[in-house]
Short mmCIF file of C-alpha atoms and ligand atoms in Angstrom, two decimals:
data_model
loop_
_atom_site.label_atom_id
_atom_site.label_comp_id
_atom_site.label_asym_id
_atom_site.label_seq_id
_atom_site.Cartn_x
_atom_site.Cartn_y
_atom_site.Cartn_z
CA MET L 1025 24.03 92.13 -37.27
CA LYS L 1026 27.71 92.27 -36.40
CA VAL L 1027 29.42 91.88 -33.04
CA LEU L 1028 33.03 92.99 -32.60
CA ILE L 1029 35.07 91.23 -29.89
CA SER L 1030 38.14 93.28 -29.12
CA ASP L 1031 39.57 91.30 -26.17
CA SER L 1032 40.09 87.56 -25.85
CA LEU L 1033 36.87 85.60 -25.31
CA SER L 1034 36.34 81.87 -24.81
CA GLU L 1035 35.19 79.88 -27.83
CA GLU L 1036 31.95 78.87 -26.06
CA GLY L 1037 30.85 82.53 -26.08
CA LEU L 1038 31.76 83.02 -29.75
CA GLU L 1039 29.74 79.95 -30.63
CA ILE L 1040 26.59 81.28 -28.92
CA LEU L 1041 26.82 84.49 -30.97
CA ARG L 1042 27.30 82.55 -34.23
CA GLN L 1043 24.49 80.12 -33.45
CA ALA L 1044 22.19 83.10 -32.97
CA GLY L 1045 23.03 84.22 -36.51
CA LEU L 1046 25.22 87.17 -35.54
CA GLU L 1047 28.37 87.87 -37.53
CA VAL L 1048 31.36 87.62 -35.19
CA ILE L 1049 34.38 89.86 -35.81
CA TYR L 1050 37.01 88.49 -33.43
CA LYS L 1051 39.92 90.94 -33.20
CA PRO L 1052 41.57 91.03 -29.76
CA GLY L 1053 44.35 93.56 -29.25
CA LEU L 1054 43.23 96.36 -31.59
CA SER L 1055 44.92 99.75 -31.24
CA PRO L 1056 42.56 102.68 -30.46
CA GLU L 1057 42.80 103.79 -34.11
CA GLU L 1058 41.98 100.30 -35.38
CA LEU L 1059 39.12 100.04 -32.89
CA LYS L 1060 37.63 103.31 -34.18
CA GLN L 1061 37.58 101.81 -37.66
CA GLU L 1062 36.21 98.43 -36.65
CA ILE L 1063 33.52 99.76 -34.33
CA SER L 1064 31.95 101.99 -36.94
CA GLU L 1065 29.96 99.21 -38.59
CA VAL L 1066 28.94 96.93 -35.72
CA GLU L 1067 25.80 96.69 -33.59
CA GLY L 1068 27.51 94.97 -30.65
CA LEU L 1069 30.90 95.21 -28.91
CA ILE L 1070 32.22 92.67 -26.39
CA ILE L 1071 35.27 93.53 -24.27
CA ARG L 1072 37.24 92.56 -21.17
CA SER L 1073 39.51 95.02 -19.34
CA GLY L 1074 42.02 95.56 -22.18
CA THR L 1075 39.80 97.66 -24.46
CA LYS L 1076 39.27 101.25 -23.37
CA VAL L 1077 35.90 102.40 -24.66
CA THR L 1078 36.45 106.15 -24.52
CA LYS L 1079 34.25 109.04 -25.63
CA GLU L 1080 36.17 109.16 -28.94
CA ILE L 1081 35.66 105.46 -29.58
CA ILE L 1082 31.94 105.77 -28.86
CA ALA L 1083 31.75 108.76 -31.21
CA SER L 1084 33.06 106.52 -34.03
CA ALA L 1085 30.34 103.93 -33.49
CA LYS L 1086 27.58 104.60 -36.00
CA LYS L 1087 25.32 101.62 -35.37
CA LEU L 1088 26.39 100.43 -31.92
CA LYS L 1089 23.51 99.35 -29.67
CA VAL L 1090 25.23 97.38 -26.92
CA ILE L 1091 28.58 97.09 -25.13
CA GLY L 1092 28.99 93.80 -23.25
CA ARG L 1093 31.71 93.48 -20.63
CA ALA L 1094 32.82 89.85 -20.15
CA GLY L 1095 33.63 90.44 -16.51
CA THR L 1096 32.92 92.80 -13.65
CA GLY L 1097 34.67 96.21 -13.79
CA LEU L 1098 33.16 98.85 -16.05
CA ASP L 1099 35.79 101.49 -15.36
CA ASN L 1100 37.17 101.04 -18.89
CA VAL L 1101 33.87 102.16 -20.44
CA ASP L 1102 32.76 105.79 -20.63
CA ILE L 1103 29.22 104.98 -19.52
CA PRO L 1104 27.85 108.57 -19.63
CA SER L 1105 28.97 108.87 -23.29
CA ALA L 1106 27.39 105.51 -24.10
CA ASN L 1107 24.16 106.53 -22.35
CA GLU L 1108 24.04 109.82 -24.28
CA ARG L 1109 24.05 107.81 -27.49
CA GLY L 1110 21.45 105.33 -26.20
CA ILE L 1111 24.00 102.48 -26.14
CA VAL L 1112 23.26 99.88 -23.47
CA VAL L 1113 26.24 98.78 -21.33
CA MET L 1114 26.02 95.38 -19.62
CA ASN L 1115 28.40 93.18 -17.61
CA VAL L 1116 28.65 89.80 -15.84
CA PRO L 1117 29.25 90.78 -12.22
CA GLY L 1118 29.53 87.39 -10.49
CA GLY L 1119 31.13 85.29 -13.22
CA ASN L 1120 34.74 85.63 -12.14
CA THR L 1121 34.29 86.38 -8.43
CA LEU L 1122 35.65 83.07 -7.15
CA SER L 1123 38.66 83.17 -9.48
CA ALA L 1124 39.53 86.73 -8.44
CA ALA L 1125 39.22 85.76 -4.76
CA GLU L 1126 41.42 82.68 -5.26
CA HIS L 1127 44.02 84.78 -7.09
CA THR L 1128 44.03 87.20 -4.16
CA LEU L 1129 44.75 84.30 -1.81
CA ALA L 1130 47.44 82.99 -4.16
CA LEU L 1131 49.10 86.42 -4.03
CA LEU L 1132 48.73 86.49 -0.25
CA PHE L 1133 50.56 83.17 0.16
CA ALA L 1134 53.13 83.93 -2.54
CA MET L 1135 54.00 87.26 -0.93
CA ALA L 1136 54.10 85.93 2.64
CA ARG L 1137 56.50 83.14 1.63
CA LYS L 1138 58.37 85.04 -1.13
CA ILE L 1139 57.62 82.25 -3.57
CA PRO L 1140 58.21 84.15 -6.85
CA GLN L 1141 61.54 85.52 -5.59
CA ALA L 1142 62.66 82.10 -4.30
CA ASN L 1143 61.64 80.41 -7.55
CA ALA L 1144 63.70 82.92 -9.55
CA SER L 1145 66.67 82.35 -7.24
CA VAL L 1146 66.56 78.52 -7.51
CA ARG L 1147 66.41 78.86 -11.31
CA LYS L 1148 69.63 80.90 -11.14
CA GLY L 1149 71.32 77.93 -9.46
CA LEU L 1150 71.23 79.48 -5.99
CA TRP L 1151 70.09 77.89 -2.72
CA GLU L 1152 69.34 80.96 -0.57
CA ARG L 1153 67.42 79.50 2.38
CA LYS L 1154 68.11 82.39 4.77
CA LYS L 1155 67.20 85.08 2.27
CA PHE L 1156 63.64 83.88 1.82
CA MET L 1157 62.39 83.83 5.40
CA GLY L 1158 58.61 84.22 5.31
CA VAL L 1159 55.82 85.03 7.73
CA GLU L 1160 52.88 82.85 8.82
CA LEU L 1161 49.32 83.92 8.08
CA ASN L 1162 47.90 82.16 11.13
CA GLY L 1163 46.76 84.72 13.71
CA LYS L 1164 47.61 87.70 11.51
CA VAL L 1165 45.13 90.51 10.89
CA LEU L 1166 43.77 90.79 7.36
CA GLY L 1167 42.17 94.14 6.51
CA ILE L 1168 39.73 93.99 3.61
CA ILE L 1169 38.79 97.26 1.90
CA GLY L 1170 35.51 96.63 0.05
CA LEU L 1171 33.38 93.80 1.42
CA GLY L 1172 31.47 92.94 -1.75
CA ARG L 1173 31.40 89.73 -3.75
CA ILE L 1174 35.17 89.13 -3.87
CA GLY L 1175 35.90 90.66 -0.46
CA ASN L 1176 33.41 88.28 1.18
CA ILE L 1177 34.95 85.15 -0.35
CA VAL L 1178 38.46 86.30 0.58
CA ALA L 1179 37.19 86.87 4.14
CA GLU L 1180 35.61 83.41 4.38
CA ARG L 1181 38.79 81.70 3.17
CA ALA L 1182 41.04 83.84 5.39
CA LEU L 1183 38.97 82.90 8.46
CA CYS L 1184 39.62 79.24 7.61
CA LEU L 1185 43.34 80.07 7.66
CA LYS L 1186 42.78 81.35 11.22
CA MET L 1187 43.43 84.94 10.26
CA GLN L 1188 41.55 87.68 12.08
CA VAL L 1189 39.47 89.55 9.51
CA LEU L 1190 38.66 93.27 9.62
CA ALA L 1191 36.81 95.07 6.86
CA TYR L 1192 36.02 98.61 5.83
CA ASP L 1193 33.03 99.18 3.56
CA PRO L 1194 30.75 102.19 3.99
CA PHE L 1195 27.86 100.32 2.36
CA VAL L 1196 27.87 97.24 4.63
CA THR L 1197 26.28 97.00 8.09
CA PRO L 1198 28.30 95.82 11.12
CA ASP L 1199 25.62 93.18 11.73
CA HIS L 1200 26.00 91.69 8.24
CA ALA L 1201 29.77 91.49 8.74
CA SER L 1202 29.76 90.17 12.31
CA LYS L 1203 27.44 87.27 11.37
CA LYS L 1204 30.28 86.08 9.15
CA GLY L 1205 32.95 86.55 11.78
CA ILE L 1206 34.25 89.78 10.22
CA GLU L 1207 34.80 92.92 12.27
CA LEU L 1208 33.61 96.04 10.42
CA VAL L 1209 35.87 98.97 11.32
CA SER L 1210 36.72 102.49 10.14
CA LEU L 1211 39.40 102.86 7.52
CA ASP L 1212 41.80 104.40 10.05
CA GLU L 1213 41.25 101.48 12.43
CA LEU L 1214 41.91 99.02 9.62
CA TYR L 1215 45.14 100.83 8.72
CA LYS L 1216 46.20 100.81 12.38
CA ARG L 1217 45.60 97.10 13.00
CA ALA L 1218 46.08 95.19 9.75
CA ASP L 1219 49.16 93.09 9.01
CA PHE L 1220 47.90 92.48 5.48
CA ILE L 1221 45.61 94.81 3.53
CA THR L 1222 43.70 93.66 0.45
CA ILE L 1223 41.64 95.94 -1.79
CA HIS L 1224 38.30 94.85 -3.30
CA THR L 1225 36.49 98.06 -4.26
CA PRO L 1226 35.66 99.35 -7.71
CA LEU L 1227 37.77 102.22 -9.07
CA THR L 1228 35.67 105.35 -8.56
CA LYS L 1229 36.33 109.01 -7.84
CA GLU L 1230 36.18 108.09 -4.13
CA THR L 1231 38.59 105.16 -4.35
CA HIS L 1232 41.08 106.74 -6.77
CA HIS L 1233 44.40 106.90 -4.86
CA LEU L 1234 42.62 105.77 -1.68
CA LEU L 1235 45.94 104.21 -0.63
CA ASN L 1236 48.08 107.33 -0.77
CA LYS L 1237 50.94 108.80 1.25
CA GLU L 1238 48.65 109.71 4.17
CA ALA L 1239 47.09 106.26 4.20
CA PHE L 1240 50.48 104.48 4.22
CA ALA L 1241 51.60 106.73 7.08
CA LYS L 1242 48.69 105.42 9.18
CA MET L 1243 49.53 101.75 8.59
CA LYS L 1244 51.54 99.38 10.77
CA LYS L 1245 55.25 99.21 10.02
CA GLY L 1246 55.83 96.07 7.97
CA VAL L 1247 52.33 95.85 6.48
CA TYR L 1248 51.76 93.83 3.29
CA ILE L 1249 49.48 95.15 0.52
CA ILE L 1250 47.52 93.23 -2.11
CA ASN L 1251 45.70 94.80 -5.04
CA CYS L 1252 43.69 92.42 -7.19
CA ALA L 1253 40.96 95.02 -7.82
CA ARG L 1254 41.95 97.96 -9.98
CA GLY L 1255 45.07 99.97 -10.72
CA GLY L 1256 44.59 103.57 -9.68
CA ILE L 1257 43.19 102.69 -6.24
CA ILE L 1258 46.79 102.69 -5.00
CA ASP L 1259 48.95 105.77 -5.59
CA GLU L 1260 51.91 103.84 -7.04
CA GLU L 1261 54.43 106.57 -6.25
CA ALA L 1262 53.33 106.63 -2.62
CA LEU L 1263 53.55 102.81 -2.44
CA HIS L 1264 57.07 102.93 -3.88
CA GLU L 1265 58.10 105.45 -1.26
CA ALA L 1266 56.44 103.48 1.57
CA ILE L 1267 58.38 100.35 0.54
CA LEU L 1268 61.68 102.24 0.43
CA LEU L 1269 60.93 103.66 3.89
CA GLY L 1270 60.30 100.14 5.22
CA LYS L 1271 56.72 100.98 6.12
CA VAL L 1272 55.39 98.45 3.61
CA ALA L 1273 57.16 95.08 3.74
CA GLY L 1274 55.70 93.74 0.52
CA ALA L 1275 53.14 94.37 -2.19
CA ALA L 1276 51.40 91.93 -4.50
CA LEU L 1277 49.86 93.61 -7.51
CA ASP L 1278 47.66 92.10 -10.19
CA VAL L 1279 46.60 95.49 -11.53
CA PHE L 1280 48.35 98.73 -12.39
CA GLU L 1281 47.35 102.30 -13.10
CA LYS L 1282 48.56 101.86 -16.68
CA GLU L 1283 48.27 98.39 -18.22
CA PRO L 1284 50.27 96.69 -19.56
CA VAL L 1285 52.73 97.95 -16.96
CA SER L 1286 56.12 99.06 -18.28
CA VAL L 1287 59.12 96.90 -17.40
CA ASP L 1288 60.75 100.18 -16.28
CA HIS L 1289 58.06 100.85 -13.68
CA PRO L 1290 59.87 101.72 -10.40
CA LEU L 1291 57.75 99.23 -8.43
CA LEU L 1292 59.00 96.37 -10.60
CA LYS L 1293 62.58 97.22 -9.61
CA LEU L 1294 61.85 96.37 -5.97
CA ASP L 1295 62.36 92.84 -4.58
CA GLN L 1296 59.48 93.40 -2.19
CA VAL L 1297 56.99 93.61 -5.06
CA ILE L 1298 55.43 90.65 -6.83
CA ALA L 1299 53.22 91.15 -9.86
CA THR L 1300 50.88 89.32 -12.21
CA PRO L 1301 49.46 90.72 -15.47
CA HIS L 1302 45.80 91.24 -14.48
CA LEU L 1303 45.18 87.52 -14.04
CA GLY L 1304 42.47 87.65 -11.37
CA ALA L 1305 39.79 86.32 -13.69
CA SER L 1306 42.06 84.21 -15.84
CA THR L 1307 40.86 80.69 -15.14
CA VAL L 1308 39.30 78.29 -17.60
CA GLU L 1309 36.16 78.18 -15.44
CA ALA L 1310 35.66 81.94 -15.05
CA GLN L 1311 36.41 82.71 -18.67
CA LYS L 1312 33.87 80.17 -19.83
CA VAL L 1313 31.19 81.57 -17.53
CA VAL L 1314 31.74 85.23 -18.46
CA ALA L 1315 31.97 84.49 -22.19
CA VAL L 1316 28.81 82.36 -22.26
CA GLU L 1317 26.86 84.77 -20.08
CA ILE L 1318 27.80 87.97 -21.94
CA ALA L 1319 27.17 86.29 -25.30
CA LYS L 1320 23.67 85.26 -24.16
CA GLN L 1321 22.99 88.75 -22.84
CA VAL L 1322 24.11 90.40 -26.09
CA VAL L 1323 22.06 87.95 -28.19
CA ASP L 1324 18.97 88.53 -26.03
CA PHE L 1325 19.35 92.28 -26.39
CA LEU L 1326 20.14 92.46 -30.10
CA LEU L 1327 17.53 89.91 -31.15
CA SER L 1328 14.76 90.44 -28.59
CA GLY L 1329 15.45 93.76 -26.85
CA ILE L 1330 15.82 92.02 -23.47
CA VAL L 1331 18.12 93.92 -21.09
CA ARG L 1332 19.96 92.18 -18.25
CA ASN L 1333 22.74 93.56 -15.97
CA ALA L 1334 22.74 97.00 -17.61
P1 NAD Y 1024 31.43 94.36 -5.64
O1 NAD Y 1024 30.67 95.48 -6.25
O2 NAD Y 1024 30.71 93.10 -5.34
O3 NAD Y 1024 32.12 94.85 -4.29
C1 NAD Y 1024 32.74 96.08 -4.17
C2 NAD Y 1024 32.55 96.54 -2.73
O4 NAD Y 1024 33.29 97.76 -2.58
C3 NAD Y 1024 31.08 96.86 -2.39
O5 NAD Y 1024 30.70 96.13 -1.24
C4 NAD Y 1024 31.08 98.34 -2.12
O6 NAD Y 1024 30.18 98.70 -1.09
C5 NAD Y 1024 32.53 98.59 -1.72
N1 NAD Y 1024 32.95 99.97 -1.87
C6 NAD Y 1024 32.59 100.88 -2.81
N2 NAD Y 1024 33.20 102.05 -2.58
C7 NAD Y 1024 33.97 101.87 -1.48
C8 NAD Y 1024 34.84 102.71 -0.75
N3 NAD Y 1024 35.03 103.98 -1.09
N4 NAD Y 1024 35.49 102.19 0.31
C9 NAD Y 1024 35.30 100.89 0.69
N5 NAD Y 1024 34.46 100.06 0.04
C10 NAD Y 1024 33.81 100.54 -1.02
O7 NAD Y 1024 32.67 94.11 -6.60
P2 NAD Y 1024 33.52 92.76 -6.76
O8 NAD Y 1024 32.89 91.92 -7.79
O9 NAD Y 1024 33.81 92.22 -5.41
O10 NAD Y 1024 34.85 93.37 -7.43
C11 NAD Y 1024 35.77 94.13 -6.67
C12 NAD Y 1024 36.85 94.72 -7.56
O11 NAD Y 1024 37.60 93.67 -8.16
C13 NAD Y 1024 36.36 95.59 -8.72
O12 NAD Y 1024 37.26 96.66 -8.86
C14 NAD Y 1024 36.49 94.67 -9.93
O13 NAD Y 1024 36.61 95.38 -11.11
C15 NAD Y 1024 37.76 93.94 -9.56
N6 NAD Y 1024 37.99 92.67 -10.24
C16 NAD Y 1024 39.26 92.41 -10.64
C17 NAD Y 1024 39.55 91.22 -11.24
C18 NAD Y 1024 40.95 90.92 -11.71
O14 NAD Y 1024 41.10 90.28 -12.73
N7 NAD Y 1024 41.97 91.36 -11.02
C19 NAD Y 1024 38.54 90.27 -11.45
C20 NAD Y 1024 37.25 90.56 -11.01
C21 NAD Y 1024 36.98 91.77 -10.40
C1 MLT Y 1025 36.95 92.20 -14.14
O1 MLT Y 1025 36.68 93.31 -13.70
O2 MLT Y 1025 36.09 91.35 -14.41
C2 MLT Y 1025 38.38 91.86 -14.29
O3 MLT Y 1025 39.18 92.94 -14.47
C3 MLT Y 1025 38.73 90.68 -15.10
C4 MLT Y 1025 38.83 90.78 -16.57
O4 MLT Y 1025 38.51 91.75 -17.19
O5 MLT Y 1025 39.25 89.80 -17.14
#
């Protein structure tokens, strides 16, 4: 049986597939047209966030039995279309949690102290000490939207930094949060009180453009925003406007509505914005875990019919 891997995957995962006797077709970066061709003859597909497994792609898959996501988010897979065709979709939910949380904190520090902007300035031969005045995190209010796996780790770490942590998550109980020193609040309350807001929800119909013009209007003047979850949760036009109005003092974005983001994107023209190219899970450790785990899951399913994390 053949397994197509259309995004980058650590060697350890490829080796597990080969050892199990599966033929590995390793082709990261295929165009949708190329993917349609390649997918037609394989039983398994392994992806990260780069490959969009649309209805059309699934329609081209003649033998496909399983789609394995080496990571968490499944918003790039048309699951109803896969289900209709009896294709199992599985992921590795916890494998990159810590890395994504640490990247969130890296963005938090980098934004608060304007590190990317200062680094670029020093490299231009400048020594602009006044220009890059930062803010302390100590005592500031961090508002976490989505208190799941990543949100919880970010909260724990932020409490160690002596930040006050608020969270909004309709599926978490106040008791569960308060035991960890987190105050569970309504979304409006979070907007009203937070100095920094970080998003850790999946992208769903409910969270699409959750941070829109109305939401920014409810926030504190000078709030900082971090999105290390999914593009599309923030309305990018509304964020752009909120920065120009001075409502939002800074934004740190690891994800964009359309990836790769265009260099002409209006947000990238603003000094207040720092960006990384969807690097939340990009650590040696996380990539090894997700590759090994998804490879084992795909092998177990294709060779023994065992289903995990579907
Ligand atoms: P999770 O499922 O553990 O947590 C998500 C939380 O969001 C849950 O507690 C859920 O109750 C909450 N939630 C759902 N709908 C909500 C809503 N409307 N309002 C508020 N909260 C809501 O997920 P996770 O593993 O913590 O991942 C969080 C996000 O981070 C996902 O979008 C995932 O795809 C993304 N992610 C990004 C990277 C990256 O590279 N940047 C890496 C890993 C995960
Ligand atoms: C995920 O949801 O796991 C992330 O987007 C990370 C990734 O795909 O590499």
